[in-house]
Short mmCIF file of C-alpha atoms and ligand atoms in Angstrom, two decimals:
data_model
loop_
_atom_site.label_atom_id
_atom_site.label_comp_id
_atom_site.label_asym_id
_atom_site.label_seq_id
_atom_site.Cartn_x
_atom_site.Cartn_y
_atom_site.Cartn_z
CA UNK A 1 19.69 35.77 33.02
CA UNK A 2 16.76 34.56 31.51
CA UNK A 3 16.78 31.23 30.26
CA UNK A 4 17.67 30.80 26.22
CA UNK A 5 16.56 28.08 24.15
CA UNK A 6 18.43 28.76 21.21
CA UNK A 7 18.54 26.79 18.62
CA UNK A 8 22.47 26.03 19.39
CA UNK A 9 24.84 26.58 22.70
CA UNK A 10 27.58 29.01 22.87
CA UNK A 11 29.84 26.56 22.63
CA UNK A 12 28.72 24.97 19.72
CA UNK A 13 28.11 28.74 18.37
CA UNK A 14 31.92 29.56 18.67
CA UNK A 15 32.61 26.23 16.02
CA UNK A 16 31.08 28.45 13.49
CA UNK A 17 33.57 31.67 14.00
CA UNK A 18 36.80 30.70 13.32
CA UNK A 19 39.51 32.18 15.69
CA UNK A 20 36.81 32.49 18.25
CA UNK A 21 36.59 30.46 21.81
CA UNK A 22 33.55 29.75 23.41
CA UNK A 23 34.45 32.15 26.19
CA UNK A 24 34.47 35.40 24.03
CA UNK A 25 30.51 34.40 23.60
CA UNK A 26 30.17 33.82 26.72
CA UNK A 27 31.51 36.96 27.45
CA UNK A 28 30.01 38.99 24.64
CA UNK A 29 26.39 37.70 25.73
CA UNK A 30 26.72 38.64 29.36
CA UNK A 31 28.04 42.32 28.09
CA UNK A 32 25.00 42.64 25.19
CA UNK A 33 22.63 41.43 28.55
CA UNK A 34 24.30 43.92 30.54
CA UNK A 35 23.21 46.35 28.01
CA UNK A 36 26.98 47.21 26.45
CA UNK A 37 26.62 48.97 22.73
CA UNK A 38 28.33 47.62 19.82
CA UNK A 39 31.38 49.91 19.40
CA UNK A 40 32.50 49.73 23.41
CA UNK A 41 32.72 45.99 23.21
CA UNK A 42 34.70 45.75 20.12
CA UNK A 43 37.01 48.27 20.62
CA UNK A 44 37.77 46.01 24.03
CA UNK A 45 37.88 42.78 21.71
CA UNK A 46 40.18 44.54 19.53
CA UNK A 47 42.43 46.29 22.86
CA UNK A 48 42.39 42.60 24.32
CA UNK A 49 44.31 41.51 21.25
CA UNK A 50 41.45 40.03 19.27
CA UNK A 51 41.54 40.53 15.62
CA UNK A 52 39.01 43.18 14.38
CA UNK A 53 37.36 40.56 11.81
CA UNK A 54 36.79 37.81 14.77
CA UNK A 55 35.34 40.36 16.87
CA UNK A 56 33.15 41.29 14.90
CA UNK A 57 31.81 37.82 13.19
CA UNK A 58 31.84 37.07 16.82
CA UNK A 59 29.61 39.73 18.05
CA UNK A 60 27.50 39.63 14.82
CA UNK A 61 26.39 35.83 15.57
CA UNK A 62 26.01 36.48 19.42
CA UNK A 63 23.34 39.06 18.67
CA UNK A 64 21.64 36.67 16.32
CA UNK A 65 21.72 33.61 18.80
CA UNK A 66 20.09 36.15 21.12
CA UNK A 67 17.46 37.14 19.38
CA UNK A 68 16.40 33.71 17.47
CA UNK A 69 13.31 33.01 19.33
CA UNK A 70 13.00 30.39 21.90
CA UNK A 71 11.39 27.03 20.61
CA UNK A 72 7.85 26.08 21.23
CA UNK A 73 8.08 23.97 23.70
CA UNK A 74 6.35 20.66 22.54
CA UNK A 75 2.50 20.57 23.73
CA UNK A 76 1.94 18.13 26.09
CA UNK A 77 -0.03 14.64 25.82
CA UNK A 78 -1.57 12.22 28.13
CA UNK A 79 1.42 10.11 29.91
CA UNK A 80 1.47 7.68 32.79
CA UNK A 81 3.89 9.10 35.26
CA UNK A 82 6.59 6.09 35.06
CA UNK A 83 9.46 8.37 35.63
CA UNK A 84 9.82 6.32 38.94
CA UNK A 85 9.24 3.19 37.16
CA UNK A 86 6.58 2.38 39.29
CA UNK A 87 5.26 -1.00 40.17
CA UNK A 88 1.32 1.19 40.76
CA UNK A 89 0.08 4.09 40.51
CA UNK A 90 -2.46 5.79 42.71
CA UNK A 91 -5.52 6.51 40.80
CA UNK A 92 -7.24 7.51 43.99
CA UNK A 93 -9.49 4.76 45.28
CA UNK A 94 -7.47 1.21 43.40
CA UNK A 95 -3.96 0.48 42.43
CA UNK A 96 -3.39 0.21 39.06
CA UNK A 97 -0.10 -2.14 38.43
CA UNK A 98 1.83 -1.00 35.68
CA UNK A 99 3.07 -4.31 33.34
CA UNK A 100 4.74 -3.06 30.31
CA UNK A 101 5.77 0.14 28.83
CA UNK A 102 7.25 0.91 25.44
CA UNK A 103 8.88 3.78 24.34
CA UNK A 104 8.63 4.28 21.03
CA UNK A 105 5.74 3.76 19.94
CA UNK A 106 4.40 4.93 23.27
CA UNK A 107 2.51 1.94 24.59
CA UNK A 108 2.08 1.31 28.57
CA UNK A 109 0.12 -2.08 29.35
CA UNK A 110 -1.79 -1.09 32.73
CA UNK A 111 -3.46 -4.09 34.45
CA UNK A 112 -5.99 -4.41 37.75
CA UNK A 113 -7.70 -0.82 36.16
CA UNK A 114 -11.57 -2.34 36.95
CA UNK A 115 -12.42 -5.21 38.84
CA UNK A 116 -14.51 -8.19 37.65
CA UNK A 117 -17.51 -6.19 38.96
CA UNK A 118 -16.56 -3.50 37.54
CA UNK A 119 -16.51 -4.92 33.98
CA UNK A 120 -19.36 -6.52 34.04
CA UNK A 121 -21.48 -3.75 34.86
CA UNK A 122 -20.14 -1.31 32.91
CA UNK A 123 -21.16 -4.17 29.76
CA UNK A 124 -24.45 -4.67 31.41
CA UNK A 125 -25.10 -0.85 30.97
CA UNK A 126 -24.03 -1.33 27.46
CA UNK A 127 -25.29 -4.43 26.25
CA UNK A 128 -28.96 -3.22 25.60
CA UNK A 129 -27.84 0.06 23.10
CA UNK A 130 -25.17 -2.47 21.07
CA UNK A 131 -25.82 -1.20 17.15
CA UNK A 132 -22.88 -2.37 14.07
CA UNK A 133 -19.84 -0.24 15.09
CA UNK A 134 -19.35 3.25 13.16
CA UNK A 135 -16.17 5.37 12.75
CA UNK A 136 -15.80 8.64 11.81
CA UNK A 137 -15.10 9.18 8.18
CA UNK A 138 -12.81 11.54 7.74
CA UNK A 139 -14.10 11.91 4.12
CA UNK A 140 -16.69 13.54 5.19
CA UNK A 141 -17.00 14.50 8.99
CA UNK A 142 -19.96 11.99 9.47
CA UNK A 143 -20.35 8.85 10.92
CA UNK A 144 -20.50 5.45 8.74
CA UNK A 145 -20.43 1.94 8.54
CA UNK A 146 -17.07 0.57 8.10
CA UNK A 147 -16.40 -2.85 6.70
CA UNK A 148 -13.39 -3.46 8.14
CA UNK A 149 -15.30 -2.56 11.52
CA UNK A 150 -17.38 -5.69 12.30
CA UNK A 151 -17.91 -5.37 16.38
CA UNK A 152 -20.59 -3.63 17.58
CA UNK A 153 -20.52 -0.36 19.73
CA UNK A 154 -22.39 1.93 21.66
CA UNK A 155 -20.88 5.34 23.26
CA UNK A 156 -21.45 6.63 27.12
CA UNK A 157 -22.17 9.87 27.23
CA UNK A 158 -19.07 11.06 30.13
CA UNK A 159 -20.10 10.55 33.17
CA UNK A 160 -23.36 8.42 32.35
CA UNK A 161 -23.50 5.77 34.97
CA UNK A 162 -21.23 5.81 38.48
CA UNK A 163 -19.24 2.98 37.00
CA UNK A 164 -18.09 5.02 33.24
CA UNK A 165 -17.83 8.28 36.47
CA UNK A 166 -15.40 6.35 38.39
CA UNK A 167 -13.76 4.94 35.31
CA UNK A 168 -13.37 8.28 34.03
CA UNK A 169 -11.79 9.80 37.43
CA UNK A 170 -9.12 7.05 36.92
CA UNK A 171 -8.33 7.78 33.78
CA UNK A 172 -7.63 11.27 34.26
CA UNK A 173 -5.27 10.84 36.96
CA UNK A 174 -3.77 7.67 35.24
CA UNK A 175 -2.95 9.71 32.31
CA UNK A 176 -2.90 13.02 33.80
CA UNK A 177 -5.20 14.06 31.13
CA UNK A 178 -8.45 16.27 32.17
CA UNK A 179 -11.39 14.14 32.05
CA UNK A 180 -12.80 16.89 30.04
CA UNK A 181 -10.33 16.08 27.31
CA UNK A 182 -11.65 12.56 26.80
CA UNK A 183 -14.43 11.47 24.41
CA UNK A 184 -17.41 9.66 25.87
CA UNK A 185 -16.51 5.75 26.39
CA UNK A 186 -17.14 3.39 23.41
CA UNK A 187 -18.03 0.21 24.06
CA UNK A 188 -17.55 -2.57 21.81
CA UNK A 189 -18.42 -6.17 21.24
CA UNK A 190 -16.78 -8.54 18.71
CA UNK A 191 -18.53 -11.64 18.48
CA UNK A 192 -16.54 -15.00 16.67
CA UNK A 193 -14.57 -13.71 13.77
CA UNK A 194 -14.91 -9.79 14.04
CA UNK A 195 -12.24 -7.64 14.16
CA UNK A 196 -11.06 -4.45 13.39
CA UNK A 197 -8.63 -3.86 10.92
CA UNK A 198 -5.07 -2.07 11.46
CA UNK A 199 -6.55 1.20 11.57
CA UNK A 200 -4.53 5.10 13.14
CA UNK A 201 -7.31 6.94 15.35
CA UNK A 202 -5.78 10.32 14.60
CA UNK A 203 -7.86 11.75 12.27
CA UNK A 204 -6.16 12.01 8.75
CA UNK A 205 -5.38 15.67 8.45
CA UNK A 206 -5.01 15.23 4.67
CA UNK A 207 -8.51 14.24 4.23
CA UNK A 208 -11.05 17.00 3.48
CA UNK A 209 -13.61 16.25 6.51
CA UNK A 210 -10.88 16.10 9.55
CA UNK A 211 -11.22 19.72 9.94
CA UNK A 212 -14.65 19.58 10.83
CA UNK A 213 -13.95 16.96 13.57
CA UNK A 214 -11.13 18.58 15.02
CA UNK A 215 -13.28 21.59 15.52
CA UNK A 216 -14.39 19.77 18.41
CA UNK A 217 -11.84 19.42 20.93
CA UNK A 218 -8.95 18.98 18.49
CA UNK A 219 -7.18 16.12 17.45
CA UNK A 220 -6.88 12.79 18.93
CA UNK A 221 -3.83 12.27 20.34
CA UNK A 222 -4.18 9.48 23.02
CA UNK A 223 -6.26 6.04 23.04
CA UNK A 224 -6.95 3.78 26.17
CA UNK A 225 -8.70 -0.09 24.98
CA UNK A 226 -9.76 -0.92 28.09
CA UNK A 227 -10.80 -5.19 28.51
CA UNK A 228 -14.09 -6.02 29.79
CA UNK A 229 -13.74 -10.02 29.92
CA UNK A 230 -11.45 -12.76 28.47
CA UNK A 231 -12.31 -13.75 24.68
CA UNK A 232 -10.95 -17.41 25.04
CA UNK A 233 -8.76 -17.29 21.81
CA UNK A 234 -7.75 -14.10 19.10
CA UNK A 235 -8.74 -11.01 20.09
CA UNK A 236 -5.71 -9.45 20.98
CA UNK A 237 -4.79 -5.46 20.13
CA UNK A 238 -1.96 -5.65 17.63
CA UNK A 239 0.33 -3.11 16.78
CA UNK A 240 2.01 -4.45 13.76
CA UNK A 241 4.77 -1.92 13.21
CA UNK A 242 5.62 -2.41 16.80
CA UNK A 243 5.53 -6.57 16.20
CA UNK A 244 3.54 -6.39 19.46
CA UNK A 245 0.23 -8.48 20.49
CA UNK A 246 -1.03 -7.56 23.31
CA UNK A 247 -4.00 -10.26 25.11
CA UNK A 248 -6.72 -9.45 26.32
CA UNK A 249 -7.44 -9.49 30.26
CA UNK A 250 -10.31 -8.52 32.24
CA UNK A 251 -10.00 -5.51 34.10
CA UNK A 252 -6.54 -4.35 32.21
CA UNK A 253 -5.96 -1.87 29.40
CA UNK A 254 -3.67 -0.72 26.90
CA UNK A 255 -2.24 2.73 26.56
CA UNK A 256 -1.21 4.25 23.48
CA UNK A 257 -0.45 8.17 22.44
CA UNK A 258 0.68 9.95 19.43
CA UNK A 259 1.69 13.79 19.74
CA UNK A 260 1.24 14.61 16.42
CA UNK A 261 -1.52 12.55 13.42
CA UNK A 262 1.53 10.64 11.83
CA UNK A 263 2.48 7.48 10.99
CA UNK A 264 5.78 7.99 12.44
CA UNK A 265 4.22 7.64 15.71
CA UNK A 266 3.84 3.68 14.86
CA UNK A 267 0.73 3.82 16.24
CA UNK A 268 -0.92 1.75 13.81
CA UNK A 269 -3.38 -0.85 15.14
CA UNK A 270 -6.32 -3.33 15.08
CA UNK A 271 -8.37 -5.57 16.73
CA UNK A 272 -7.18 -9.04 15.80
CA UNK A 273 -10.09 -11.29 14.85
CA UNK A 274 -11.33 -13.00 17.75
CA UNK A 275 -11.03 -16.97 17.57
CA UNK A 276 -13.49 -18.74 19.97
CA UNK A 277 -15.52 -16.85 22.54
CA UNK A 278 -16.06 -13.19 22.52
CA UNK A 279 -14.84 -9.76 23.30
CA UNK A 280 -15.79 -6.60 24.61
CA UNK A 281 -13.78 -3.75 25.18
CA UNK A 282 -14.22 0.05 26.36
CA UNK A 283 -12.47 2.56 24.32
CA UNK A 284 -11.48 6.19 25.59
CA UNK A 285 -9.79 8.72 23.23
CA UNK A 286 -8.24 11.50 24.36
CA UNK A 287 -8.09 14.93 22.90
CA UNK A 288 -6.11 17.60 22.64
CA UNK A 289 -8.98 20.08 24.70
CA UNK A 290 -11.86 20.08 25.61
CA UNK A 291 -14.61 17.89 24.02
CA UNK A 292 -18.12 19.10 24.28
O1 LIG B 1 -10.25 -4.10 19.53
C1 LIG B 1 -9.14 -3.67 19.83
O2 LIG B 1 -8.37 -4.33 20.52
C2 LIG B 1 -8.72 -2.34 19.33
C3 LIG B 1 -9.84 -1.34 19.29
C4 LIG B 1 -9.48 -0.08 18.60
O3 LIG B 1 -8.54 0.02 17.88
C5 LIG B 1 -10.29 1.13 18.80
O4 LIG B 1 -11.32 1.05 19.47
O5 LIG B 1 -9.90 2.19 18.26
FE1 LIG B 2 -8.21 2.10 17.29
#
């Protein structure tokens, strides 16, 4: 029998006909599948003893459970594989320990993601394009300054140098999420007192320029902050709905997704202002498709 993703069970089906028992639907759903008209099976029901009025309530809401379609099943977004609870996971060529996960909202703390070396280069390729940080406006579709944005950024186009390659390759098996998927990395430098304010990256679908953006790959619906070195004091990723903080660490990275651009994910989050020293981070978002 194919499989039916109704909207109810049987069982909870035969609750709404009184004088009815879970096994008459049962029954009446493997005769209407075996292809058994109308007036055969209820002149049975009503031989068998069953009142003519059950019968046929009874038959009337089989045949409607059996042809409500089946539910969409839900899309699906980048997830670590933790079903295992895993202490690593494989990303190919390094280990990437697994520290923290959170359920709702979905955050998974990943650490040991790039080495020291790693990091570093991966800044050094960034340092000389650094230019005040823009985010998409969603009033519009374009790109502006945004004051409660005061790092500075630069974006990788995917796949630019071997290190934001081999990044990249991670990722996608991290998350199993097609590279393809991903936006180009951002990189981003806060210096003493920058921050960025408690901000969703889903793109507001209320405002008039998000449909414009989504034309391109779709929404957002997944965000890695990857740390590039240890800001001495502040500049943690908070997620203030969540009452989480979560430190910066070289080489580790925070995971966050949100199946659909609503607050109810809890996703809401910002870079705290950074205290003493400095802070650079590499940001991947993740899209629905393909982003070209
Ligand atoms: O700076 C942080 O920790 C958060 C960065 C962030 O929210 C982003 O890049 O979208
Ligand atoms: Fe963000």
């Amino acid at each position: 029998m194919p499989e039916r993703a109704a909207p109810t069970t049987l069982e909870s089906l035969s609750a709404m006909v009184p004088g009815s028992t879970p096994d008459l639907l049962r029954w009446l759903d493997q005769q209407l599948q075996a292809g058994q008209k109308e007036a055969t099976l209820l002149q049975s029901l009503r031989d068998t003893g069953w009142s003519d009025a059950v019968a046929r309530q009874a038959f009337a809401q089989v045949v409607r459970w059996r042809s409500a379609p089946a539910p969409q099943a839900a899309p699906p977004i980048p997830e670590p594989d933790l079903r295992r609870s895993p202490t690593d996971i494989d990303v190919g060529d390094r280990a990437v320990h697994v520290l923290m996960a959170l359920e709702h909202p979905r955050i998974v703390l990943f650490g040991n993601l790039l080495s020291a070396d790693e990091c570093d280069a991966i800044v050094a390729a960034a340092r000389p394009q650094m230019a005040r940080s823009r985010t998409v406006e969603t009033r519009t579709g374009s790109e502006e300054i945004n004051a409660d944005r005061t790092s500075q950024g630069m974006f990788f186009v995917r796949g630019q140098t071997p290190e934001v390659a081999r990044l990249e390759a991670r990722l996608a098996r991290l998350l199993q999420w097609p590279l393809e998927n991903g936006e180009g990395l951002q990189v981003l430098h806060y210096g003493p007192g920058a921050e960025y304010k408690p901000h969703h990256d889903y793109f507001d679908p209320a405002e008039p320029g998000t449909a414009t953006i989504v034309r391109r790959g779709g929404q957002r619906v997944g965000t890695i902050v990857i740390y590039l070195n240890d800001p001495e004091e502040g500049g943690g990723t908070s997620f203030p709905e969540a009452r989480l903080r979560i430190q910066p660490r070289k080489g580790n990275a925070v995971f966050f997704s949100y199946a659909q651009p609503q607050a109810h994910t809890l996703t809401l989050h910002g870079g705290d202002p950074v205290l003493r020293g400095e802070k650079w981070i590499a940001t991947k978002w993740l899209r629905e498709r393909e982003f070209h």
